[in-house]
Structures are given as structure tokens and as C-alpha cells.
Amino acid sequence: MREGKSTVMTVDKQNRVAVRQVATGRYTSTVVEILSGLTTDDRVILNPNALIRPGDTVTAETPKSSHK
């Protein structure tokens, strides 16, 4: 959350970090339903730490899916 709004950090094609506002739905302790604000092509930083800032360049990795 930033300024009272639900946000996520994404990585663009140039591997730069951006903050996106999203609308959320249901959630559990480990999963949040995103209703709007992202596309299926967006790359989301799953566990950003406090040092990551918009505009930073990162190395993106695709996580191994735990959902089957």
C-alpha cells in the first residue's frame, strides 16, 4: 500500500521498476485477487524489499510455479 492505495511493483521490458495502482478483491494470507490494474503480460515483483525504488534497474527471473 502506498498513500492508502493498493499498489504492486512491476518490471518493464527494459528491466526498470514501476509502481502500478491495482484494485484488489478477495485475499488470503498468501494470495491476493487482482481485479484491475494489471495485464497478463505484466511482470510483478512478488516480494519487493524496502530498497527497491521506481526507476531502478533489476534482473527479472521467472519463478517456478507452485500452482499445478
PDB file of N, CA and C in Angstrom:
ATOM      1  N   MET A   1       0.845  -1.181   0.000  1.00  0.00           N
ATOM      2  CA  MET A   1       0.000   0.000   0.000  1.00  0.00           C
ATOM      3  C   MET A   1       0.888   1.241   0.000  1.00  0.00           C
ATOM      4  N   ARG A   2       0.508   2.175  -0.832  1.00  0.00           N
ATOM      5  CA  ARG A   2       1.164   3.474  -0.867  1.00  0.00           C
ATOM      6  C   ARG A   2       0.085   4.530  -0.801  1.00  0.00           C
ATOM      7  N   GLU A   3       0.218   5.428   0.141  1.00  0.00           N
ATOM      8  CA  GLU A   3      -0.738   6.516   0.286  1.00  0.00           C
ATOM      9  C   GLU A   3      -2.175   6.017   0.353  1.00  0.00           C
ATOM     10  N   GLY A   4      -2.376   4.876   1.007  1.00  0.00           N
ATOM     11  CA  GLY A   4      -3.709   4.322   1.182  1.00  0.00           C
ATOM     12  C   GLY A   4      -4.274   3.609  -0.028  1.00  0.00           C
ATOM     13  N   LYS A   5      -3.454   3.407  -1.070  1.00  0.00           N
ATOM     14  CA  LYS A   5      -3.917   2.737  -2.283  1.00  0.00           C
ATOM     15  C   LYS A   5      -3.159   1.431  -2.466  1.00  0.00           C
ATOM     16  N   SER A   6      -3.840   0.432  -3.012  1.00  0.00           N
ATOM     17  CA  SER A   6      -3.191  -0.853  -3.284  1.00  0.00           C
ATOM     18  C   SER A   6      -2.308  -0.710  -4.508  1.00  0.00           C
ATOM     19  N   THR A   7      -1.048  -1.082  -4.364  1.00  0.00           N
ATOM     20  CA  THR A   7      -0.094  -0.987  -5.462  1.00  0.00           C
ATOM     21  C   THR A   7       0.741  -2.249  -5.549  1.00  0.00           C
ATOM     22  N   VAL A   8       1.317  -2.463  -6.723  1.00  0.00           N
ATOM     23  CA  VAL A   8       2.296  -3.531  -6.919  1.00  0.00           C
ATOM     24  C   VAL A   8       3.480  -2.936  -7.662  1.00  0.00           C
ATOM     25  N   MET A   9       4.621  -3.591  -7.545  1.00  0.00           N
ATOM     26  CA  MET A   9       5.790  -3.180  -8.309  1.00  0.00           C
ATOM     27  C   MET A   9       5.919  -4.120  -9.498  1.00  0.00           C
ATOM     28  N   THR A  10       6.138  -3.515 -10.668  1.00  0.00           N
ATOM     29  CA  THR A  10       6.281  -4.291 -11.888  1.00  0.00           C
ATOM     30  C   THR A  10       7.638  -4.008 -12.512  1.00  0.00           C
ATOM     31  N   VAL A  11       8.012  -4.864 -13.471  1.00  0.00           N
ATOM     32  CA  VAL A  11       9.270  -4.710 -14.198  1.00  0.00           C
ATOM     33  C   VAL A  11       8.923  -4.591 -15.683  1.00  0.00           C
ATOM     34  N   ASP A  12       9.399  -3.503 -16.331  1.00  0.00           N
ATOM     35  CA  ASP A  12       9.082  -3.306 -17.744  1.00  0.00           C
ATOM     36  C   ASP A  12      10.086  -4.030 -18.644  1.00  0.00           C
ATOM     37  N   LYS A  13       9.953  -3.854 -19.962  1.00  0.00           N
ATOM     38  CA  LYS A  13      10.815  -4.559 -20.917  1.00  0.00           C
ATOM     39  C   LYS A  13      12.279  -4.140 -20.818  1.00  0.00           C
ATOM     40  N   GLN A  14      12.541  -2.966 -20.265  1.00  0.00           N
ATOM     41  CA  GLN A  14      13.913  -2.502 -20.063  1.00  0.00           C
ATOM     42  C   GLN A  14      14.427  -2.867 -18.668  1.00  0.00           C
ATOM     43  N   ASN A  15      13.686  -3.726 -17.974  1.00  0.00           N
ATOM     44  CA  ASN A  15      14.022  -4.188 -16.619  1.00  0.00           C
ATOM     45  C   ASN A  15      14.049  -3.065 -15.586  1.00  0.00           C
ATOM     46  N   ARG A  16      13.195  -2.074 -15.791  1.00  0.00           N
ATOM     47  CA  ARG A  16      13.076  -0.978 -14.830  1.00  0.00           C
ATOM     48  C   ARG A  16      11.816  -1.176 -13.989  1.00  0.00           C
ATOM     49  N   VAL A  17      11.936  -0.815 -12.733  1.00  0.00           N
ATOM     50  CA  VAL A  17      10.840  -0.969 -11.768  1.00  0.00           C
ATOM     51  C   VAL A  17       9.836   0.175 -11.914  1.00  0.00           C
ATOM     52  N   ALA A  18       8.554  -0.165 -11.846  1.00  0.00           N
ATOM     53  CA  ALA A  18       7.474   0.829 -11.836  1.00  0.00           C
ATOM     54  C   ALA A  18       6.458   0.426 -10.784  1.00  0.00           C
ATOM     55  N   VAL A  19       5.752   1.404 -10.262  1.00  0.00           N
ATOM     56  CA  VAL A  19       4.682   1.146  -9.294  1.00  0.00           C
ATOM     57  C   VAL A  19       3.354   1.297 -10.021  1.00  0.00           C
ATOM     58  N   ARG A  20       2.478   0.317  -9.862  1.00  0.00           N
ATOM     59  CA  ARG A  20       1.166   0.335 -10.515  1.00  0.00           C
ATOM     60  C   ARG A  20       0.073   0.260  -9.456  1.00  0.00           C
ATOM     61  N   GLN A  21      -0.938   1.083  -9.611  1.00  0.00           N
ATOM     62  CA  GLN A  21      -2.093   1.018  -8.726  1.00  0.00           C
ATOM     63  C   GLN A  21      -3.005  -0.101  -9.212  1.00  0.00           C
ATOM     64  N   VAL A  22      -3.518  -0.903  -8.286  1.00  0.00           N
ATOM     65  CA  VAL A  22      -4.397  -2.016  -8.620  1.00  0.00           C
ATOM     66  C   VAL A  22      -5.633  -1.993  -7.731  1.00  0.00           C
ATOM     67  N   ALA A  23      -6.686  -2.639  -8.219  1.00  0.00           N
ATOM     68  CA  ALA A  23      -7.883  -2.866  -7.399  1.00  0.00           C
ATOM     69  C   ALA A  23      -7.849  -4.323  -6.962  1.00  0.00           C
ATOM     70  N   THR A  24      -8.027  -4.557  -5.668  1.00  0.00           N
ATOM     71  CA  THR A  24      -7.956  -5.912  -5.144  1.00  0.00           C
ATOM     72  C   THR A  24      -9.336  -6.420  -4.746  1.00  0.00           C
ATOM     73  N   GLY A  25      -9.439  -7.734  -4.747  1.00  0.00           N
ATOM     74  CA  GLY A  25     -10.673  -8.400  -4.336  1.00  0.00           C
ATOM     75  C   GLY A  25     -10.397  -9.235  -3.102  1.00  0.00           C
ATOM     76  N   ARG A  26     -10.708 -10.504  -3.204  1.00  0.00           N
ATOM     77  CA  ARG A  26     -10.512 -11.417  -2.075  1.00  0.00           C
ATOM     78  C   ARG A  26      -9.021 -11.666  -1.843  1.00  0.00           C
ATOM     79  N   TYR A  27      -8.706 -12.019  -0.610  1.00  0.00           N
ATOM     80  CA  TYR A  27      -7.320 -12.344  -0.293  1.00  0.00           C
ATOM     81  C   TYR A  27      -7.256 -13.341   0.849  1.00  0.00           C
ATOM     82  N   THR A  28      -6.143 -14.077   0.868  1.00  0.00           N
ATOM     83  CA  THR A  28      -5.826 -14.972   1.974  1.00  0.00           C
ATOM     84  C   THR A  28      -4.491 -14.507   2.530  1.00  0.00           C
ATOM     85  N   SER A  29      -3.895 -15.292   3.383  1.00  0.00           N
ATOM     86  CA  SER A  29      -2.602 -14.905   3.953  1.00  0.00           C
ATOM     87  C   SER A  29      -1.485 -14.946   2.916  1.00  0.00           C
ATOM     88  N   THR A  30      -1.703 -15.636   1.779  1.00  0.00           N
ATOM     89  CA  THR A  30      -0.632 -15.764   0.777  1.00  0.00           C
ATOM     90  C   THR A  30      -1.036 -15.359  -0.640  1.00  0.00           C
ATOM     91  N   VAL A  31      -2.324 -15.124  -0.888  1.00  0.00           N
ATOM     92  CA  VAL A  31      -2.796 -14.834  -2.245  1.00  0.00           C
ATOM     93  C   VAL A  31      -3.737 -13.634  -2.212  1.00  0.00           C
ATOM     94  N   VAL A  32      -3.571 -12.727  -3.198  1.00  0.00           N
ATOM     95  CA  VAL A  32      -4.458 -11.573  -3.333  1.00  0.00           C
ATOM     96  C   VAL A  32      -5.049 -11.592  -4.737  1.00  0.00           C
ATOM     97  N   GLU A  33      -6.357 -11.438  -4.827  1.00  0.00           N
ATOM     98  CA  GLU A  33      -7.022 -11.361  -6.115  1.00  0.00           C
ATOM     99  C   GLU A  33      -6.881  -9.937  -6.657  1.00  0.00           C
ATOM    100  N   ILE A  34      -6.338  -9.807  -7.890  1.00  0.00           N
ATOM    101  CA  ILE A  34      -6.210  -8.511  -8.544  1.00  0.00           C
ATOM    102  C   ILE A  34      -7.364  -8.375  -9.524  1.00  0.00           C
ATOM    103  N   LEU A  35      -8.220  -7.384  -9.307  1.00  0.00           N
ATOM    104  CA  LEU A  35      -9.398  -7.183 -10.152  1.00  0.00           C
ATOM    105  C   LEU A  35      -9.088  -6.319 -11.368  1.00  0.00           C
ATOM    106  N   SER A  36      -8.204  -5.341 -11.215  1.00  0.00           N
ATOM    107  CA  SER A  36      -7.826  -4.476 -12.333  1.00  0.00           C
ATOM    108  C   SER A  36      -6.502  -3.798 -12.030  1.00  0.00           C
ATOM    109  N   GLY A  37      -5.877  -3.305 -13.101  1.00  0.00           N
ATOM    110  CA  GLY A  37      -4.623  -2.580 -12.948  1.00  0.00           C
ATOM    111  C   GLY A  37      -3.426  -3.307 -13.523  1.00  0.00           C
ATOM    112  N   LEU A  38      -3.590  -4.591 -13.864  1.00  0.00           N
ATOM    113  CA  LEU A  38      -2.510  -5.387 -14.454  1.00  0.00           C
ATOM    114  C   LEU A  38      -3.021  -6.102 -15.695  1.00  0.00           C
ATOM    115  N   THR A  39      -2.078  -6.461 -16.564  1.00  0.00           N
ATOM    116  CA  THR A  39      -2.407  -7.304 -17.704  1.00  0.00           C
ATOM    117  C   THR A  39      -1.698  -8.641 -17.519  1.00  0.00           C
ATOM    118  N   THR A  40      -2.045  -9.602 -18.339  1.00  0.00           N
ATOM    119  CA  THR A  40      -1.404 -10.920 -18.243  1.00  0.00           C
ATOM    120  C   THR A  40       0.070 -10.864 -18.636  1.00  0.00           C
ATOM    121  N   ASP A  41       0.485  -9.812 -19.329  1.00  0.00           N
ATOM    122  CA  ASP A  41       1.890  -9.675 -19.729  1.00  0.00           C
ATOM    123  C   ASP A  41       2.750  -8.962 -18.693  1.00  0.00           C
ATOM    124  N   ASP A  42       2.145  -8.359 -17.687  1.00  0.00           N
ATOM    125  CA  ASP A  42       2.920  -7.633 -16.683  1.00  0.00           C
ATOM    126  C   ASP A  42       3.770  -8.582 -15.848  1.00  0.00           C
ATOM    127  N   ARG A  43       4.977  -8.133 -15.536  1.00  0.00           N
ATOM    128  CA  ARG A  43       5.870  -8.885 -14.652  1.00  0.00           C
ATOM    129  C   ARG A  43       5.856  -8.196 -13.296  1.00  0.00           C
ATOM    130  N   VAL A  44       5.394  -8.912 -12.283  1.00  0.00           N
ATOM    131  CA  VAL A  44       5.199  -8.361 -10.946  1.00  0.00           C
ATOM    132  C   VAL A  44       6.320  -8.827 -10.025  1.00  0.00           C
ATOM    133  N   ILE A  45       6.841  -7.911  -9.230  1.00  0.00           N
ATOM    134  CA  ILE A  45       7.830  -8.272  -8.210  1.00  0.00           C
ATOM    135  C   ILE A  45       7.049  -8.839  -7.030  1.00  0.00           C
ATOM    136  N   LEU A  46       7.250 -10.115  -6.743  1.00  0.00           N
ATOM    137  CA  LEU A  46       6.428 -10.799  -5.744  1.00  0.00           C
ATOM    138  C   LEU A  46       6.694 -10.350  -4.312  1.00  0.00           C
ATOM    139  N   ASN A  47       7.939 -10.156  -3.959  1.00  0.00           N
ATOM    140  CA  ASN A  47       8.273  -9.760  -2.589  1.00  0.00           C
ATOM    141  C   ASN A  47       9.282  -8.620  -2.605  1.00  0.00           C
ATOM    142  N   PRO A  48       8.853  -7.419  -3.005  1.00  0.00           N
ATOM    143  CA  PRO A  48       9.812  -6.314  -3.077  1.00  0.00           C
ATOM    144  C   PRO A  48      10.289  -5.902  -1.694  1.00  0.00           C
ATOM    145  N   ASN A  49      11.571  -5.593  -1.603  1.00  0.00           N
ATOM    146  CA  ASN A  49      12.056  -5.107  -0.312  1.00  0.00           C
ATOM    147  C   ASN A  49      12.014  -3.581  -0.298  1.00  0.00           C
ATOM    148  N   ALA A  50      12.292  -2.994   0.838  1.00  0.00           N
ATOM    149  CA  ALA A  50      12.162  -1.549   1.015  1.00  0.00           C
ATOM    150  C   ALA A  50      13.202  -0.755   0.229  1.00  0.00           C
ATOM    151  N   LEU A  51      14.232  -1.412  -0.276  1.00  0.00           N
ATOM    152  CA  LEU A  51      15.289  -0.710  -1.009  1.00  0.00           C
ATOM    153  C   LEU A  51      14.959  -0.504  -2.487  1.00  0.00           C
ATOM    154  N   ILE A  52      13.989  -1.239  -3.028  1.00  0.00           N
ATOM    155  CA  ILE A  52      13.636  -1.123  -4.435  1.00  0.00           C
ATOM    156  C   ILE A  52      12.800   0.139  -4.645  1.00  0.00           C
ATOM    157  N   ARG A  53      13.198   0.926  -5.646  1.00  0.00           N
ATOM    158  CA  ARG A  53      12.512   2.176  -5.956  1.00  0.00           C
ATOM    159  C   ARG A  53      12.088   2.214  -7.418  1.00  0.00           C
ATOM    160  N   PRO A  54      11.019   2.947  -7.743  1.00  0.00           N
ATOM    161  CA  PRO A  54      10.641   3.114  -9.145  1.00  0.00           C
ATOM    162  C   PRO A  54      11.822   3.671  -9.941  1.00  0.00           C
ATOM    163  N   GLY A  55      12.053   3.094 -11.119  1.00  0.00           N
ATOM    164  CA  GLY A  55      13.162   3.520 -11.965  1.00  0.00           C
ATOM    165  C   GLY A  55      14.410   2.687 -11.800  1.00  0.00           C
ATOM    166  N   ASP A  56      14.503   1.938 -10.700  1.00  0.00           N
ATOM    167  CA  ASP A  56      15.661   1.053 -10.511  1.00  0.00           C
ATOM    168  C   ASP A  56      15.695   0.012 -11.622  1.00  0.00           C
ATOM    169  N   THR A  57      16.894  -0.406 -12.005  1.00  0.00           N
ATOM    170  CA  THR A  57      17.050  -1.498 -12.955  1.00  0.00           C
ATOM    171  C   THR A  57      17.283  -2.778 -12.163  1.00  0.00           C
ATOM    172  N   VAL A  58      16.560  -3.834 -12.518  1.00  0.00           N
ATOM    173  CA  VAL A  58      16.663  -5.113 -11.813  1.00  0.00           C
ATOM    174  C   VAL A  58      16.870  -6.245 -12.814  1.00  0.00           C
ATOM    175  N   THR A  59      17.245  -7.388 -12.306  1.00  0.00           N
ATOM    176  CA  THR A  59      17.328  -8.599 -13.121  1.00  0.00           C
ATOM    177  C   THR A  59      16.099  -9.430 -12.802  1.00  0.00           C
ATOM    178  N   ALA A  60      15.231  -9.592 -13.796  1.00  0.00           N
ATOM    179  CA  ALA A  60      13.981 -10.322 -13.579  1.00  0.00           C
ATOM    180  C   ALA A  60      14.198 -11.815 -13.777  1.00  0.00           C
ATOM    181  N   GLU A  61      13.561 -12.596 -12.919  1.00  0.00           N
ATOM    182  CA  GLU A  61      13.579 -14.047 -13.024  1.00  0.00           C
ATOM    183  C   GLU A  61      12.150 -14.540 -13.009  1.00  0.00           C
ATOM    184  N   THR A  62      11.888 -15.601 -13.714  1.00  0.00           N
ATOM    185  CA  THR A  62      10.570 -16.217 -13.704  1.00  0.00           C
ATOM    186  C   THR A  62      10.550 -17.278 -12.602  1.00  0.00           C
ATOM    187  N   PRO A  63       9.640 -17.122 -11.628  1.00  0.00           N
ATOM    188  CA  PRO A  63       9.607 -18.102 -10.530  1.00  0.00           C
ATOM    189  C   PRO A  63       9.049 -19.434 -11.006  1.00  0.00           C
ATOM    190  N   LYS A  64       9.452 -20.480 -10.327  1.00  0.00           N
ATOM    191  CA  LYS A  64       8.861 -21.796 -10.575  1.00  0.00           C
ATOM    192  C   LYS A  64       7.487 -21.793  -9.933  1.00  0.00           C
ATOM    193  N   SER A  65       6.489 -22.176 -10.671  1.00  0.00           N
ATOM    194  CA  SER A  65       5.116 -22.135 -10.184  1.00  0.00           C
ATOM    195  C   SER A  65       4.896 -23.221  -9.130  1.00  0.00           C
ATOM    196  N   SER A  66       4.226 -22.836  -8.045  1.00  0.00           N
ATOM    197  CA  SER A  66       3.848 -23.809  -7.036  1.00  0.00           C
ATOM    198  C   SER A  66       2.404 -24.254  -7.239  1.00  0.00           C
ATOM    199  N   HIS A  67       1.717 -23.618  -8.207  1.00  0.00           N
ATOM    200  CA  HIS A  67       0.326 -23.968  -8.508  1.00  0.00           C
ATOM    201  C   HIS A  67       0.292 -24.934  -9.669  1.00  0.00           C
ATOM    202  N   LYS A  68      -0.387 -26.027  -9.506  1.00  0.00           N
ATOM    203  CA  LYS A  68      -0.485 -27.031 -10.593  1.00  0.00           C
ATOM    204  C   LYS A  68      -1.909 -27.331 -10.893  1.00  0.00           C
TER     205      LYS A  68
END
